[in-house]
Structure formats: structure tokens, C-alpha cells
């Protein structure tokens, strides 16, 4: 993975189709953010919706609600397959909880694709939500993230790259093509983290085009 | 257009700082596509969470019982709210009386995730609603039309819900309120400065808010539905009419089979446009809560008229 900051450029709106898990949460805000980064999107509500997507986003919301609906809609297995497939995946907040290897407070199931331990609501209730400066060697100085009842990463595996910190806590992590944030870049018009993901998606699509 | 302290532009909402747009309205956006359920104890809260509720509303009596018991309905006992906060990991909301800013201060001290300034409780102030801008906690407020919605947003509400007629199991008022809201939003489309200025005076809100709605053709905060939702079909009806999430009050725990009904309503909100799924989840739910015909209710028993 490139360690340089990425910037969205003017490209055709027709790009790699990105699926956004739309069981509950701010999936509409994620779709809008991806579309501003020139990526076409599709809402994922059933296993059939996964066909043909080149990238996947797991939005913010309530992870317990999403977990229940993943089971009922028959999406647990297909989604697990998709997040482990190597396609670019981006997750925020509740989405990151679904990707973690280990979840605490309470302990709950997850896809286990990111070698991290997360504590749900690890920074406290909504009263403690807020916008904080991120410490990062690769993001532009002054980049902030808004944390909303955010999960706290308490452990990262050696193969997991930490791209940004809030204080001493990792808050933006990546392993291979899987990127996850404790904060909500989708809630602002333009955020470097969304741009980074969009670049990952295009890079991957270009690889396939070149190979095919 | 404004920027937050990192120069990330966010959509400007009149009366909110850029940071509040993301933190307060952003919190409410996380609840979209979900069901918020009224619960009166920690056991019900756990059932709601297990059924897939995206948040719970902690209160001592559901609206149907408030109607039955009469008297003054107030904010809940902090010990009961704490027990519910301890029982679940999803957001916990609680209600304050209209205008009762001290009840709101108490709920903020309890670190309730969202405060509902609610007409279901007995109003404490006939002139003023709570000044919600001075609180760090996001507020949700009820409305019957665009004027009420914008007055509450101007006071700082980060989420709007229809009032409906709580505790009746009758969705007719929620439909009326959402239809009024949506048609009044459409009416602003393409109107000139003079029209919008007149409208702002008529609705008793700043011109900027009316202009925002005219341009964006929606409310600047999430628009949820509440008040009388009793069945999965009711919930899907509100979603099809334009609600972004649904509050269910007495509808779940006053029914014959709360667990199954709660699960069914959660799924109905997800698949609100799919009649086949709605047919499936509506089957065999047992007795719904007993409804009340609003036409035979004396005006004094209606909650929707409370507030200004």
C-alpha cells in the first residue's frame, strides 16, 4: 500500500461498483461520500446484491442491529466471503466492529478479517462524542475525525498497519485491502480517508483491467 | 458553506456549528433505517436490543398507560434509566416535559444519548420549549407540520419525529403529520425570496432555515416517525411516506407477542418497499395492541396539540 496521501481527481463517474451494506445506519451518507469521490454505489440488502461489486463499505450504525439482520437476511456467509475475498473494503464505527477479530463490551460475533480488538463504546456515551485531531505520519497535518459513541481499538496484530492515532489509541487501521476507522469521514463533504479508499478501489480495478 | 476546524467542509445548517452538524446530527444519522422502541425496564430493553432495535427510549410508563392512569407524567426516575443503560449497549434515550430544561439537565448528567422533549409527558412550559442549543446532548422533538419542525430545529433539535397520537395504536395522525410536513416542503420548491421571507414570518422561524429547506427539499436533520405505529405495515407505511426511521411506543410491549412483533417491525423497516417480505413478517404475530379511534377522543386527551 502506498503511504502517501491520496487526492481525488476528476475522473469519470462510471467506475468500479462499490456495494454499501444497507441494513441500518448512515449508509446513505456513505453512498453520497463515495459518489462525491466518483464511485458508483449499490445498496446491499440481500445476497444477490453482492453480485458484480468491486468493493464494499460497512457503514456506521448499530452493530447489534446489523448482526441480527445479517443472519435473518442470509447475508452472514456471503458477506464473510466478500470481506475475506481481497476486494477493497472500508468500514466505519459499527462496520469496523463487524470486521474486528475480537469484540468486547459485550463480546459479540464478527467477521474477524482485521487483527484488532475493539471495545464497543470505548470512549463513552454520546456526551463524550466529539471531533478530535488525528496524529498521523501519512494524513495531512490537522486532519480530524468525528467520533460518535466510537469503538476503541485496544490491540492490533503485528500485520495490521496503524495509519492514524487519537492520542495513543489507533483509530485508522489497514490490513491489505481492508481499511477501517473508528470515526466518521462520511459525514463531511470531503475527507482524506474516503479519498484514500476511492484510490484503493480504482487501483484494484486497474490491476484487474491490466491483467484481463 | 462552512468548514470545520480541519477545513473539511460540511453542509451548513443554520443555527448549528459545523462541529455540531457532524457530532449531533451525525449521531442521529446513525439511527436511520432503524427502530427505536419504548421500554419501561431493563428486561424489556434487552428484549428490544435482541430483536434488533437501534436504540431504546427509557420511560416509566408507555403512552398507552399514561393515558390510562392520567395525572401528571414526568421524566423517569434516574435509577430506572441507569438500570437500562447498564442492560444494553445500544443508545438509550429518555423523555423530558416540554420546556422542562432542568429535567433535561438531569438527563444530560445521566449521560443519556439523546433527549426527547416530548408531548407525551405533561408540558411544563406553555410559552417556551427547551433551548436545546445550550446542551451537548442531541435532542429529538415532535412536529405536526413544517412550522413546528423548523421551530424545534431553530431551538437546536438534531432530529425531528412526527407527533402522531401516541398510545393509541392508531397511525392516522402520524400519517397526517408526515404528509403535511412533506407537502409543505415541496411547496417551497423554486419559490422566490419574497415568498420564502413571507413563509419564514408565517412559520416564525429565521429566513435561512426556510431557504435551506426550499433548496434541499428535506429537513436539515433526520426525519423520523412516531405516534401510533402498531404493526409492521404501519412502520413500512411511514417509511414509504418518507420517514427515515420509526419510533414504536406502546405498539410492541402492549401487544400479545412483543418479541416476535419487535423483530417483525425491525424487518419491515428494512424491507419497507417489498410487499412480499411485509406479508411474511406480518403473519401470525398474535394480538396487536388495542387501538383507539381518535375521532371519539375529546381534544383534551390528545397529546399532539401540546407545544407551540
Short mmCIF file of C-alpha atoms in Angstrom, two decimals:
data_model
loop_
_atom_site.label_atom_id
_atom_site.label_comp_id
_atom_site.label_asym_id
_atom_site.label_seq_id
_atom_site.Cartn_x
_atom_site.Cartn_y
_atom_site.Cartn_z
CA UNK A 1 0.00 0.00 0.00
CA UNK A 2 1.15 3.45 -0.86
CA UNK A 3 1.89 5.51 2.21
CA UNK A 4 1.43 8.85 0.51
CA UNK A 5 -1.72 10.92 0.98
CA UNK A 6 -4.17 10.47 -1.84
CA UNK A 7 -6.26 13.13 -3.53
CA UNK A 8 -9.44 12.68 -5.51
CA UNK A 9 -9.02 13.75 -9.10
CA UNK A 10 -11.65 14.42 -11.72
CA UNK A 11 -12.43 11.08 -13.27
CA UNK A 12 -15.47 9.58 -14.94
CA UNK A 13 -18.40 8.90 -12.63
CA UNK A 14 -18.53 5.41 -14.13
CA UNK A 15 -16.03 3.48 -12.04
CA UNK A 16 -15.82 0.27 -10.04
CA UNK A 17 -19.20 -0.52 -8.46
CA UNK A 18 -19.00 -0.22 -4.68
CA UNK A 19 -21.52 -2.04 -2.50
CA UNK A 20 -22.69 -0.35 0.70
CA UNK A 21 -24.22 -2.58 3.38
CA UNK A 22 -27.66 -1.00 3.85
CA UNK A 23 -29.25 -2.96 6.70
CA UNK A 24 -29.28 0.02 9.09
CA UNK A 25 -27.25 3.14 9.83
CA UNK A 26 -25.82 6.01 7.83
CA UNK A 27 -25.46 4.08 4.58
CA UNK A 28 -26.99 6.96 2.61
CA UNK A 29 -24.25 9.29 3.88
CA UNK A 30 -21.63 6.73 2.84
CA UNK A 31 -23.16 6.43 -0.61
CA UNK A 32 -23.13 10.20 -1.01
CA UNK A 33 -19.48 10.39 0.10
CA UNK A 34 -18.45 7.65 -2.35
CA UNK A 35 -20.38 9.29 -5.16
CA UNK A 36 -18.62 12.59 -4.44
CA UNK A 37 -15.39 10.58 -4.87
CA UNK A 38 -16.75 9.49 -8.29
CA UNK A 39 -17.56 5.90 -7.31
CA UNK A 40 -20.90 4.40 -8.34
CA UNK A 41 -22.64 2.63 -5.44
CA UNK A 42 -25.21 -0.07 -4.79
CA UNK A 43 -27.09 -0.81 -1.55
CA UNK A 44 -26.57 -4.32 -0.21
CA UNK A 45 -29.69 -5.74 1.46
CA UNK A 46 -29.66 -9.31 0.19
CA UNK A 47 -27.03 -11.82 -1.03
CA UNK A 48 -27.99 -11.17 -4.68
CA UNK A 49 -26.93 -7.53 -4.32
CA UNK A 50 -23.31 -8.63 -3.85
CA UNK A 51 -23.00 -9.89 -7.45
CA UNK A 52 -20.65 -7.79 -9.54
CA UNK A 53 -19.46 -5.38 -6.86
CA UNK A 54 -15.76 -4.48 -6.89
CA UNK A 55 -15.54 -3.01 -3.40
CA UNK A 56 -17.55 -3.00 -0.18
CA UNK A 57 -18.38 -0.48 2.54
CA UNK A 58 -19.72 -1.29 6.02
CA UNK A 59 -21.30 1.90 7.40
CA UNK A 60 -21.84 3.33 10.85
CA UNK A 61 -24.97 2.44 12.80
CA UNK A 62 -25.69 -0.13 15.49
CA UNK A 63 -23.64 -3.31 15.20
CA UNK A 64 -26.14 -5.40 17.20
CA UNK A 65 -28.93 -4.44 14.77
CA UNK A 66 -26.71 -5.21 11.78
CA UNK A 67 -25.60 -8.57 13.26
CA UNK A 68 -29.18 -9.67 13.73
CA UNK A 69 -30.20 -8.62 10.24
CA UNK A 70 -27.12 -10.22 8.63
CA UNK A 71 -28.39 -13.54 9.98
CA UNK A 72 -32.05 -13.06 9.08
CA UNK A 73 -31.31 -11.86 5.55
CA UNK A 74 -28.93 -14.77 4.90
CA UNK A 75 -26.06 -12.31 4.48
CA UNK A 76 -23.65 -13.60 7.12
CA UNK A 77 -21.91 -16.19 4.92
CA UNK A 78 -21.87 -14.18 1.65
CA UNK A 79 -20.63 -11.04 3.45
CA UNK A 80 -17.98 -13.03 5.29
CA UNK A 81 -16.82 -14.40 1.95
CA UNK A 82 -16.80 -10.91 0.42
CA UNK A 83 -14.77 -9.24 3.19
CA UNK A 84 -12.21 -12.06 3.06
CA UNK A 85 -12.04 -12.07 -0.77
CA UNK A 86 -9.33 -9.45 -1.11
CA UNK A 87 -11.61 -6.80 -2.64
CA UNK A 88 -11.19 -3.30 -1.16
CA UNK A 89 -13.28 -2.94 1.99
CA UNK A 90 -13.87 0.18 4.07
CA UNK A 91 -15.66 0.20 7.42
CA UNK A 92 -16.52 2.91 9.95
CA UNK A 93 -17.57 2.59 13.58
CA UNK A 94 -20.19 -0.22 13.71
CA UNK A 95 -18.78 -1.52 10.42
CA UNK A 96 -15.32 -1.73 11.97
CA UNK A 97 -16.76 -3.68 14.91
CA UNK A 98 -18.14 -6.22 12.41
CA UNK A 99 -14.68 -6.65 10.84
CA UNK A 100 -12.66 -6.98 14.07
CA UNK A 101 -11.10 -10.22 15.19
CA UNK A 102 -12.26 -9.67 18.77
CA UNK A 103 -15.10 -7.54 20.16
CA UNK A 104 -15.59 -6.65 23.83
CA UNK A 105 -18.25 -4.83 25.89
CA UNK A 106 -20.10 -7.05 25.20
CA UNK A 107 -18.36 -9.92 23.46
CA UNK A 108 -20.06 -10.48 20.11
CA UNK A 109 -19.54 -12.25 16.79
CA UNK A 110 -17.61 -10.61 13.97
CA UNK A 111 -16.10 -11.42 10.58
CA UNK A 112 -12.58 -11.43 12.06
CA UNK A 113 -10.85 -10.04 8.98
CA UNK A 114 -8.94 -7.30 10.84
CA UNK A 115 -6.48 -8.41 13.55
CA UNK A 116 -7.71 -5.89 16.13
CA UNK A 117 -9.51 -5.98 19.46
CA UNK A 118 -12.23 -3.34 19.80
CA UNK A 119 -14.21 -2.25 22.84
CA UNK A 120 -17.68 -1.05 21.91
CA UNK A 121 -18.50 2.49 23.08
CA UNK A 122 -14.91 2.55 24.32
CA UNK A 123 -14.84 6.35 24.59
CA UNK A 124 -18.16 6.54 26.47
CA UNK A 125 -21.70 7.53 25.63
CA UNK A 126 -22.84 10.26 23.21
CA UNK A 127 -21.94 13.03 25.71
CA UNK A 128 -18.29 12.12 25.08
CA UNK A 129 -18.61 12.13 21.29
CA UNK A 130 -16.66 14.82 19.52
CA UNK A 131 -14.21 15.89 16.85
CA UNK A 132 -10.56 15.22 17.57
CA UNK A 133 -7.25 15.90 15.92
CA UNK A 134 -5.65 12.80 14.43
CA UNK A 135 -1.96 12.05 14.78
CA UNK A 136 -0.62 10.50 11.61
CA UNK A 137 2.51 10.36 9.52
CA UNK A 138 0.63 9.95 6.27
CA UNK A 139 -2.52 12.09 6.63
CA UNK A 140 -2.22 15.87 6.17
CA UNK A 141 -1.43 17.74 9.39
CA UNK A 142 -4.62 18.94 11.04
CA UNK A 143 -6.80 16.09 9.81
CA UNK A 144 -9.63 15.49 12.28
CA UNK A 145 -12.12 12.71 12.87
CA UNK A 146 -15.56 12.84 14.48
CA UNK A 147 -16.05 10.03 16.98
CA UNK A 148 -19.67 9.12 17.76
CA UNK A 149 -20.09 6.60 20.59
CA UNK A 150 -17.00 5.22 18.95
CA UNK A 151 -15.39 1.83 19.42
CA UNK A 152 -11.89 1.88 20.91
CA UNK A 153 -9.11 -0.25 19.47
CA UNK A 154 -7.19 -1.76 22.40
CA UNK A 155 -4.97 -4.16 20.49
CA UNK A 156 -3.64 -4.52 16.95
CA UNK A 157 -1.90 -7.56 15.50
CA UNK A 158 1.59 -7.16 14.01
CA UNK A 159 0.27 -7.50 10.43
CA UNK A 160 -2.14 -4.59 10.95
CA UNK A 161 -0.89 -1.17 9.84
CA UNK A 162 -1.92 1.76 12.06
CA UNK A 163 -2.42 4.84 9.86
CA UNK A 164 -3.63 7.30 12.50
CA UNK A 165 -3.93 7.74 16.24
CA UNK A 166 -6.13 9.72 18.60
CA UNK A 167 -3.81 10.31 21.50
CA UNK A 168 -2.18 6.91 21.87
CA UNK A 169 -5.10 4.90 20.50
CA UNK A 170 -5.06 3.52 16.95
CA UNK A 171 -8.16 4.88 15.14
CA UNK A 172 -7.45 4.20 11.45
CA UNK A 173 -6.10 0.78 10.57
CA UNK A 174 -5.42 -1.18 7.43
CA UNK A 175 -4.54 -4.74 6.58
CA UNK A 176 -4.08 -5.40 2.88
CA UNK A 177 -7.15 -4.03 1.13
CA UNK A 178 -9.22 -3.68 4.29
CA UNK A 179 -9.38 -0.16 5.77
CA UNK A 180 -11.30 0.73 8.93
CA UNK A 181 -11.89 3.87 11.00
CA UNK A 182 -13.31 4.46 14.49
CA UNK A 183 -14.51 7.89 13.28
CA UNK A 184 -16.91 9.09 10.57
CA UNK A 185 -15.25 10.59 7.47
CA UNK A 186 -18.50 10.12 5.51
CA UNK A 187 -20.19 12.94 7.46
CA UNK A 188 -18.10 15.71 5.88
CA UNK A 189 -18.07 16.74 2.23
CA UNK A 190 -14.54 15.62 1.57
CA UNK A 191 -12.23 13.61 3.80
CA UNK A 192 -8.79 12.25 3.00
CA UNK A 193 -9.79 8.79 4.29
CA UNK A 194 -12.62 8.48 1.74
CA UNK A 195 -10.19 9.67 -0.94
CA UNK A 196 -7.69 7.02 0.14
CA UNK A 197 -10.34 4.29 -0.10
CA UNK A 198 -11.51 5.53 -3.51
CA UNK A 199 -7.90 5.36 -4.72
CA UNK A 200 -7.59 1.79 -3.39
CA UNK A 201 -10.74 0.80 -5.27
CA UNK A 202 -9.50 2.35 -8.54
CA UNK A 203 -6.04 0.88 -8.15
CA UNK A 204 -7.51 -2.59 -7.67
CA UNK A 205 -9.83 -2.16 -10.66
CA UNK A 206 -6.90 -1.02 -12.81
CA UNK A 207 -4.95 -4.14 -11.77
CA UNK A 208 -7.78 -6.35 -12.97
CA UNK A 209 -8.11 -4.40 -16.21
CA UNK A 210 -4.38 -4.67 -16.87
CA UNK A 211 -4.37 -8.38 -16.06
CA UNK A 212 -7.51 -9.16 -18.04
CA UNK B 1 -20.89 26.74 3.21
CA UNK B 2 -18.82 26.43 6.35
CA UNK B 3 -15.80 24.38 7.28
CA UNK B 4 -15.00 22.60 10.50
CA UNK B 5 -11.77 23.20 12.36
CA UNK B 6 -9.94 20.97 9.89
CA UNK B 7 -11.30 22.86 6.87
CA UNK B 8 -13.37 19.82 5.98
CA UNK B 9 -16.44 21.40 4.50
CA UNK B 10 -19.74 20.19 5.94
CA UNK B 11 -23.23 21.05 4.85
CA UNK B 12 -24.13 24.24 6.72
CA UNK B 13 -27.24 24.02 8.89
CA UNK B 14 -28.46 27.41 10.18
CA UNK B 15 -28.07 27.61 13.95
CA UNK B 16 -25.57 24.75 14.21
CA UNK B 17 -21.79 25.00 14.24
CA UNK B 18 -20.02 22.79 11.69
CA UNK B 19 -18.84 20.55 14.53
CA UNK B 20 -22.38 20.21 15.91
CA UNK B 21 -23.63 19.22 12.45
CA UNK B 22 -21.29 16.24 12.47
CA UNK B 23 -21.49 15.34 16.17
CA UNK B 24 -25.19 15.92 16.94
CA UNK B 25 -26.91 15.43 13.57
CA UNK B 26 -24.30 12.77 12.73
CA UNK B 27 -25.31 10.80 15.83
CA UNK B 28 -28.96 10.89 14.78
CA UNK B 29 -27.98 9.76 11.26
CA UNK B 30 -26.54 6.55 12.75
CA UNK B 31 -30.11 5.58 13.76
CA UNK B 32 -31.51 5.80 10.22
CA UNK B 33 -33.22 2.73 8.85
CA UNK B 34 -33.79 1.54 12.39
CA UNK B 35 -36.50 1.12 15.01
CA UNK B 36 -36.41 2.90 18.37
CA UNK B 37 -38.53 1.12 20.96
CA UNK B 38 -40.14 2.37 24.19
CA UNK B 39 -39.10 0.24 27.17
CA UNK B 40 -40.06 0.54 30.84
CA UNK B 41 -37.43 -1.70 32.44
CA UNK B 42 -34.10 -3.41 31.78
CA UNK B 43 -35.74 -6.69 30.78
CA UNK B 44 -37.74 -5.01 28.01
CA UNK B 45 -34.60 -3.14 26.96
CA UNK B 46 -32.74 -6.41 26.50
CA UNK B 47 -35.64 -7.86 24.51
CA UNK B 48 -35.66 -4.76 22.27
CA UNK B 49 -31.90 -4.92 21.68
CA UNK B 50 -32.06 -8.64 20.96
CA UNK B 51 -34.89 -8.03 18.48
CA UNK B 52 -32.72 -5.55 16.57
CA UNK B 53 -33.81 -2.13 17.92
CA UNK B 54 -31.21 0.54 17.06
CA UNK B 55 -31.99 2.43 20.29
CA UNK B 56 -34.40 2.33 23.22
CA UNK B 57 -36.50 5.04 24.83
CA UNK B 58 -36.49 4.60 28.60
CA UNK B 59 -39.71 5.69 30.30
CA UNK B 60 -41.72 4.67 33.35
CA UNK B 61 -44.97 4.13 31.51
CA UNK B 62 -45.61 3.65 27.81
CA UNK B 63 -48.02 6.25 26.37
CA UNK B 64 -50.97 3.82 26.44
CA UNK B 65 -50.55 3.53 30.22
CA UNK B 66 -50.01 7.27 30.66
CA UNK B 67 -53.42 7.69 29.01
CA UNK B 68 -54.97 5.09 31.27
CA UNK B 69 -53.50 6.39 34.54
CA UNK B 70 -53.87 10.10 33.90
CA UNK B 71 -52.23 12.61 36.22
CA UNK B 72 -49.00 14.47 35.54
CA UNK B 73 -46.48 12.49 33.50
CA UNK B 74 -42.87 13.49 34.24
CA UNK B 75 -39.30 12.46 33.34
CA UNK B 76 -38.37 8.98 34.55
CA UNK B 77 -36.59 8.02 37.75
CA UNK B 78 -32.81 8.19 37.17
CA UNK B 79 -32.32 4.78 38.80
CA UNK B 80 -34.59 3.19 36.19
CA UNK B 81 -32.71 4.94 33.36
CA UNK B 82 -29.38 3.80 34.80
CA UNK B 83 -30.57 0.20 35.01
CA UNK B 84 -31.50 0.31 31.31
CA UNK B 85 -28.17 1.94 30.39
CA UNK B 86 -26.44 -0.90 32.18
CA UNK B 87 -28.53 -3.57 30.46
CA UNK B 88 -27.93 -2.67 26.80
CA UNK B 89 -25.13 -1.46 24.52
CA UNK B 90 -27.36 0.45 22.07
CA UNK B 91 -28.15 4.17 22.60
CA UNK B 92 -30.57 4.95 25.43
CA UNK B 93 -32.92 7.92 25.03
CA UNK B 94 -35.28 9.40 27.60
CA UNK B 95 -38.08 11.97 27.65
CA UNK B 96 -38.45 15.35 29.30
CA UNK B 97 -41.55 17.51 29.58
CA UNK B 98 -41.88 20.29 27.02
CA UNK B 99 -39.95 23.29 28.33
CA UNK B 100 -38.57 21.47 31.40
CA UNK B 101 -34.90 22.29 30.94
CA UNK B 102 -33.97 21.06 34.40
CA UNK B 103 -35.24 17.57 33.62
CA UNK B 104 -33.04 17.86 30.52
CA UNK B 105 -30.04 18.90 32.63
CA UNK B 106 -30.62 15.82 34.78
CA UNK B 107 -30.77 13.52 31.73
CA UNK B 108 -27.57 15.06 30.38
CA UNK B 109 -25.91 14.45 33.76
CA UNK B 110 -27.01 10.81 33.44
CA UNK B 111 -25.34 10.74 30.01
CA UNK B 112 -28.49 9.76 28.18
CA UNK B 113 -27.55 9.53 24.48
CA UNK B 114 -30.49 11.58 23.17
CA UNK B 115 -33.25 13.60 24.89
CA UNK B 116 -36.83 13.55 23.62
CA UNK B 117 -38.66 16.75 24.52
CA UNK B 118 -41.99 15.04 24.35
CA UNK B 119 -45.64 15.98 24.20
CA UNK B 120 -46.39 12.54 25.69
CA UNK B 121 -45.37 13.95 29.08
CA UNK B 122 -47.33 16.78 30.65
CA UNK B 123 -45.94 20.11 29.35
CA UNK B 124 -44.06 22.20 31.92
CA UNK B 125 -43.97 25.49 29.99
CA UNK B 126 -46.73 26.91 27.82
CA UNK B 127 -44.54 29.61 26.26
CA UNK B 128 -41.14 28.11 25.63
CA UNK B 129 -39.64 24.82 24.62
CA UNK B 130 -36.21 23.87 25.99
CA UNK B 131 -33.35 25.90 24.48
CA UNK B 132 -31.65 22.83 23.07
CA UNK B 133 -28.64 24.74 21.71
CA UNK B 134 -27.05 25.01 25.16
CA UNK B 135 -26.97 21.23 25.62
CA UNK B 136 -24.24 18.92 24.40
CA UNK B 137 -26.73 16.05 24.15
CA UNK B 138 -28.71 15.85 20.89
CA UNK B 139 -32.48 16.38 21.16
CA UNK B 140 -35.39 14.91 19.22
CA UNK B 141 -38.71 16.76 19.11
CA UNK B 142 -42.13 16.05 17.69
CA UNK B 143 -43.89 18.03 14.97
CA UNK B 144 -47.24 18.16 13.20
CA UNK B 145 -46.09 20.27 10.28
CA UNK B 146 -43.15 22.16 8.80
CA UNK B 147 -43.57 25.16 11.10
CA UNK B 148 -43.26 23.08 14.26
CA UNK B 149 -40.35 21.12 12.79
CA UNK B 150 -38.38 24.26 11.91
CA UNK B 151 -39.15 25.99 15.22
CA UNK B 152 -37.73 22.96 17.04
CA UNK B 153 -34.67 22.82 14.75
CA UNK B 154 -34.12 26.55 15.34
CA UNK B 155 -34.16 25.79 19.09
CA UNK B 156 -31.48 23.16 18.47
CA UNK B 157 -33.26 19.84 17.83
CA UNK B 158 -30.96 17.47 15.90
CA UNK B 159 -33.74 15.10 14.93
CA UNK B 160 -37.44 15.54 14.18
CA UNK B 161 -40.22 12.97 14.50
CA UNK B 162 -43.89 13.24 13.73
CA UNK B 163 -46.02 13.55 16.86
CA UNK B 164 -48.74 11.22 15.68
CA UNK B 165 -51.07 10.40 18.54
CA UNK B 166 -49.02 8.34 20.98
CA UNK B 167 -50.56 5.45 22.90
CA UNK B 168 -53.50 4.99 20.55
CA UNK B 169 -52.19 2.26 18.24
CA UNK B 170 -53.74 4.39 15.51
CA UNK B 171 -51.39 5.58 12.79
CA UNK B 172 -53.75 8.13 11.24
CA UNK B 173 -52.28 11.20 12.98
CA UNK B 174 -48.68 10.23 12.19
CA UNK B 175 -49.69 9.93 8.53
CA UNK B 176 -51.42 13.31 8.66
CA UNK B 177 -48.35 14.95 10.23
CA UNK B 178 -45.84 13.40 7.83
CA UNK B 179 -47.98 14.23 4.79
CA UNK B 180 -48.35 17.82 5.98
CA UNK B 181 -44.60 18.11 6.52
CA UNK B 182 -43.68 16.63 3.14
CA UNK B 183 -46.19 18.66 1.15
CA UNK B 184 -45.14 21.89 2.89
CA UNK B 185 -41.53 21.12 2.00
CA UNK B 186 -42.50 20.59 -1.66
CA UNK B 187 -44.49 23.82 -1.64
CA UNK B 188 -41.27 25.78 -1.03
CA UNK B 189 -39.52 24.40 -4.10
CA UNK B 190 -38.48 27.03 -6.61
CA UNK B 191 -40.12 29.89 -4.70
CA UNK B 192 -38.56 33.33 -4.77
CA UNK B 193 -37.06 35.36 -1.94
CA UNK B 194 -40.25 37.28 -1.22
CA UNK B 195 -42.34 34.11 -0.87
CA UNK B 196 -39.77 32.44 1.41
CA UNK B 197 -39.45 35.57 3.52
CA UNK B 198 -43.20 35.68 3.99
CA UNK B 199 -43.22 31.98 4.80
CA UNK B 200 -40.47 32.43 7.41
CA UNK B 201 -42.54 35.13 9.13
CA UNK B 202 -45.63 32.94 8.97
CA UNK B 203 -43.80 29.90 10.43
CA UNK B 204 -41.98 32.11 13.00
CA UNK B 205 -38.50 30.88 12.03
CA UNK B 206 -35.41 32.51 10.50
CA UNK B 207 -35.40 33.01 6.75
CA UNK B 208 -32.19 30.94 6.42
CA UNK B 209 -33.91 27.78 7.66
CA UNK B 210 -36.80 28.14 5.22
CA UNK B 211 -34.37 28.86 2.37
CA UNK B 212 -32.35 25.76 3.32
CA UNK B 213 -35.43 23.55 3.11
CA UNK B 214 -36.56 25.18 -0.15
CA UNK B 215 -33.20 24.46 -1.73
CA UNK B 216 -32.54 20.96 -0.32
CA UNK B 217 -36.16 19.73 -0.33
CA UNK B 218 -35.81 17.98 3.01
CA UNK B 219 -35.31 18.85 6.66
CA UNK B 220 -31.71 19.65 7.66
CA UNK B 221 -31.92 16.92 10.35
CA UNK B 222 -33.09 13.28 10.22
CA UNK B 223 -36.85 12.97 9.86
CA UNK B 224 -38.29 10.05 11.83
CA UNK B 225 -41.82 8.93 12.53
CA UNK B 226 -43.62 8.28 15.81
CA UNK B 227 -47.05 8.13 17.38
CA UNK B 228 -49.44 5.25 16.79
CA UNK B 229 -47.26 2.73 14.93
CA UNK B 230 -48.55 -0.71 15.96
CA UNK B 231 -47.87 -3.11 13.08
CA UNK B 232 -45.06 -3.88 10.59
CA UNK B 233 -47.34 -2.45 7.90
CA UNK B 234 -47.70 0.82 9.87
CA UNK B 235 -43.92 1.10 10.10
CA UNK B 236 -43.46 0.43 6.37
CA UNK B 237 -46.23 2.95 5.60
CA UNK B 238 -44.34 5.69 7.43
CA UNK B 239 -41.11 4.74 5.65
CA UNK B 240 -42.81 4.82 2.24
CA UNK B 241 -44.22 8.25 3.07
CA UNK B 242 -40.67 9.49 3.65
CA UNK B 243 -39.71 8.75 7.28
CA UNK B 244 -36.07 7.73 7.75
CA UNK B 245 -36.64 5.58 10.87
CA UNK B 246 -39.51 4.69 13.17
CA UNK B 247 -40.24 5.05 16.88
CA UNK B 248 -42.55 2.38 18.30
CA UNK B 249 -44.05 3.23 21.66
CA UNK B 250 -46.82 1.14 23.14
CA UNK B 251 -47.07 -0.96 19.95
CA UNK B 252 -44.53 -3.60 20.92
CA UNK B 253 -44.88 -4.28 24.63
CA UNK B 254 -48.66 -3.76 24.73
CA UNK B 255 -49.14 -6.50 22.12
CA UNK B 256 -49.69 -10.23 22.55
CA UNK B 257 -46.22 -11.31 21.41
CA UNK B 258 -43.69 -8.49 21.93
CA UNK B 259 -40.57 -10.41 20.84
CA UNK B 260 -41.98 -11.55 17.53
CA UNK B 261 -43.66 -8.20 16.83
CA UNK B 262 -40.47 -6.28 17.61
CA UNK B 263 -38.47 -8.46 15.21
CA UNK B 264 -41.16 -8.13 12.56
CA UNK B 265 -41.20 -4.32 12.76
CA UNK B 266 -37.39 -4.17 12.50
CA UNK B 267 -37.53 -6.27 9.34
CA UNK B 268 -40.46 -4.28 7.94
CA UNK B 269 -38.43 -1.07 8.22
CA UNK B 270 -35.55 -2.69 6.31
CA UNK B 271 -37.84 -4.04 3.55
CA UNK B 272 -40.40 -1.24 3.59
CA UNK B 273 -40.82 -1.30 -0.19
CA UNK B 274 -41.18 -5.10 -0.52
CA UNK B 275 -44.79 -6.33 -0.02
CA UNK B 276 -43.73 -10.00 -0.19
CA UNK B 277 -41.45 -9.60 2.83
CA UNK B 278 -44.04 -7.44 4.62
CA UNK B 279 -46.63 -10.20 4.11
CA UNK B 280 -44.20 -12.73 5.56
CA UNK B 281 -43.30 -10.71 8.67
CA UNK B 282 -46.93 -9.69 9.32
CA UNK B 283 -48.14 -13.30 9.57
CA UNK B 284 -49.03 -14.90 12.91
CA UNK B 285 -47.99 -12.04 15.18
CA UNK B 286 -50.87 -12.55 17.61
CA UNK B 287 -52.89 -9.74 19.14
CA UNK B 288 -51.78 -6.19 18.32
CA UNK B 289 -52.31 -3.53 20.98
CA UNK B 290 -55.91 -2.43 21.25
CA UNK B 291 -56.34 0.76 19.27
CA UNK B 292 -58.31 3.92 19.98
CA UNK B 293 -60.43 5.73 17.40
CA UNK B 294 -59.06 9.24 17.52
CA UNK B 295 -62.36 10.69 16.25
CA UNK B 296 -64.08 9.80 19.50
CA UNK B 297 -61.30 11.20 21.73
CA UNK B 298 -62.04 14.52 23.41
CA UNK B 299 -59.48 17.19 22.38
CA UNK B 300 -58.20 17.38 25.96
CA UNK B 301 -56.94 13.79 25.67
CA UNK B 302 -54.93 14.46 22.54
CA UNK B 303 -51.20 14.93 23.02
CA UNK B 304 -50.33 16.25 19.56
CA UNK B 305 -51.72 19.71 20.33
CA UNK B 306 -49.22 20.18 23.15
CA UNK B 307 -46.31 22.51 22.45
CA UNK B 308 -46.10 25.68 20.40
#
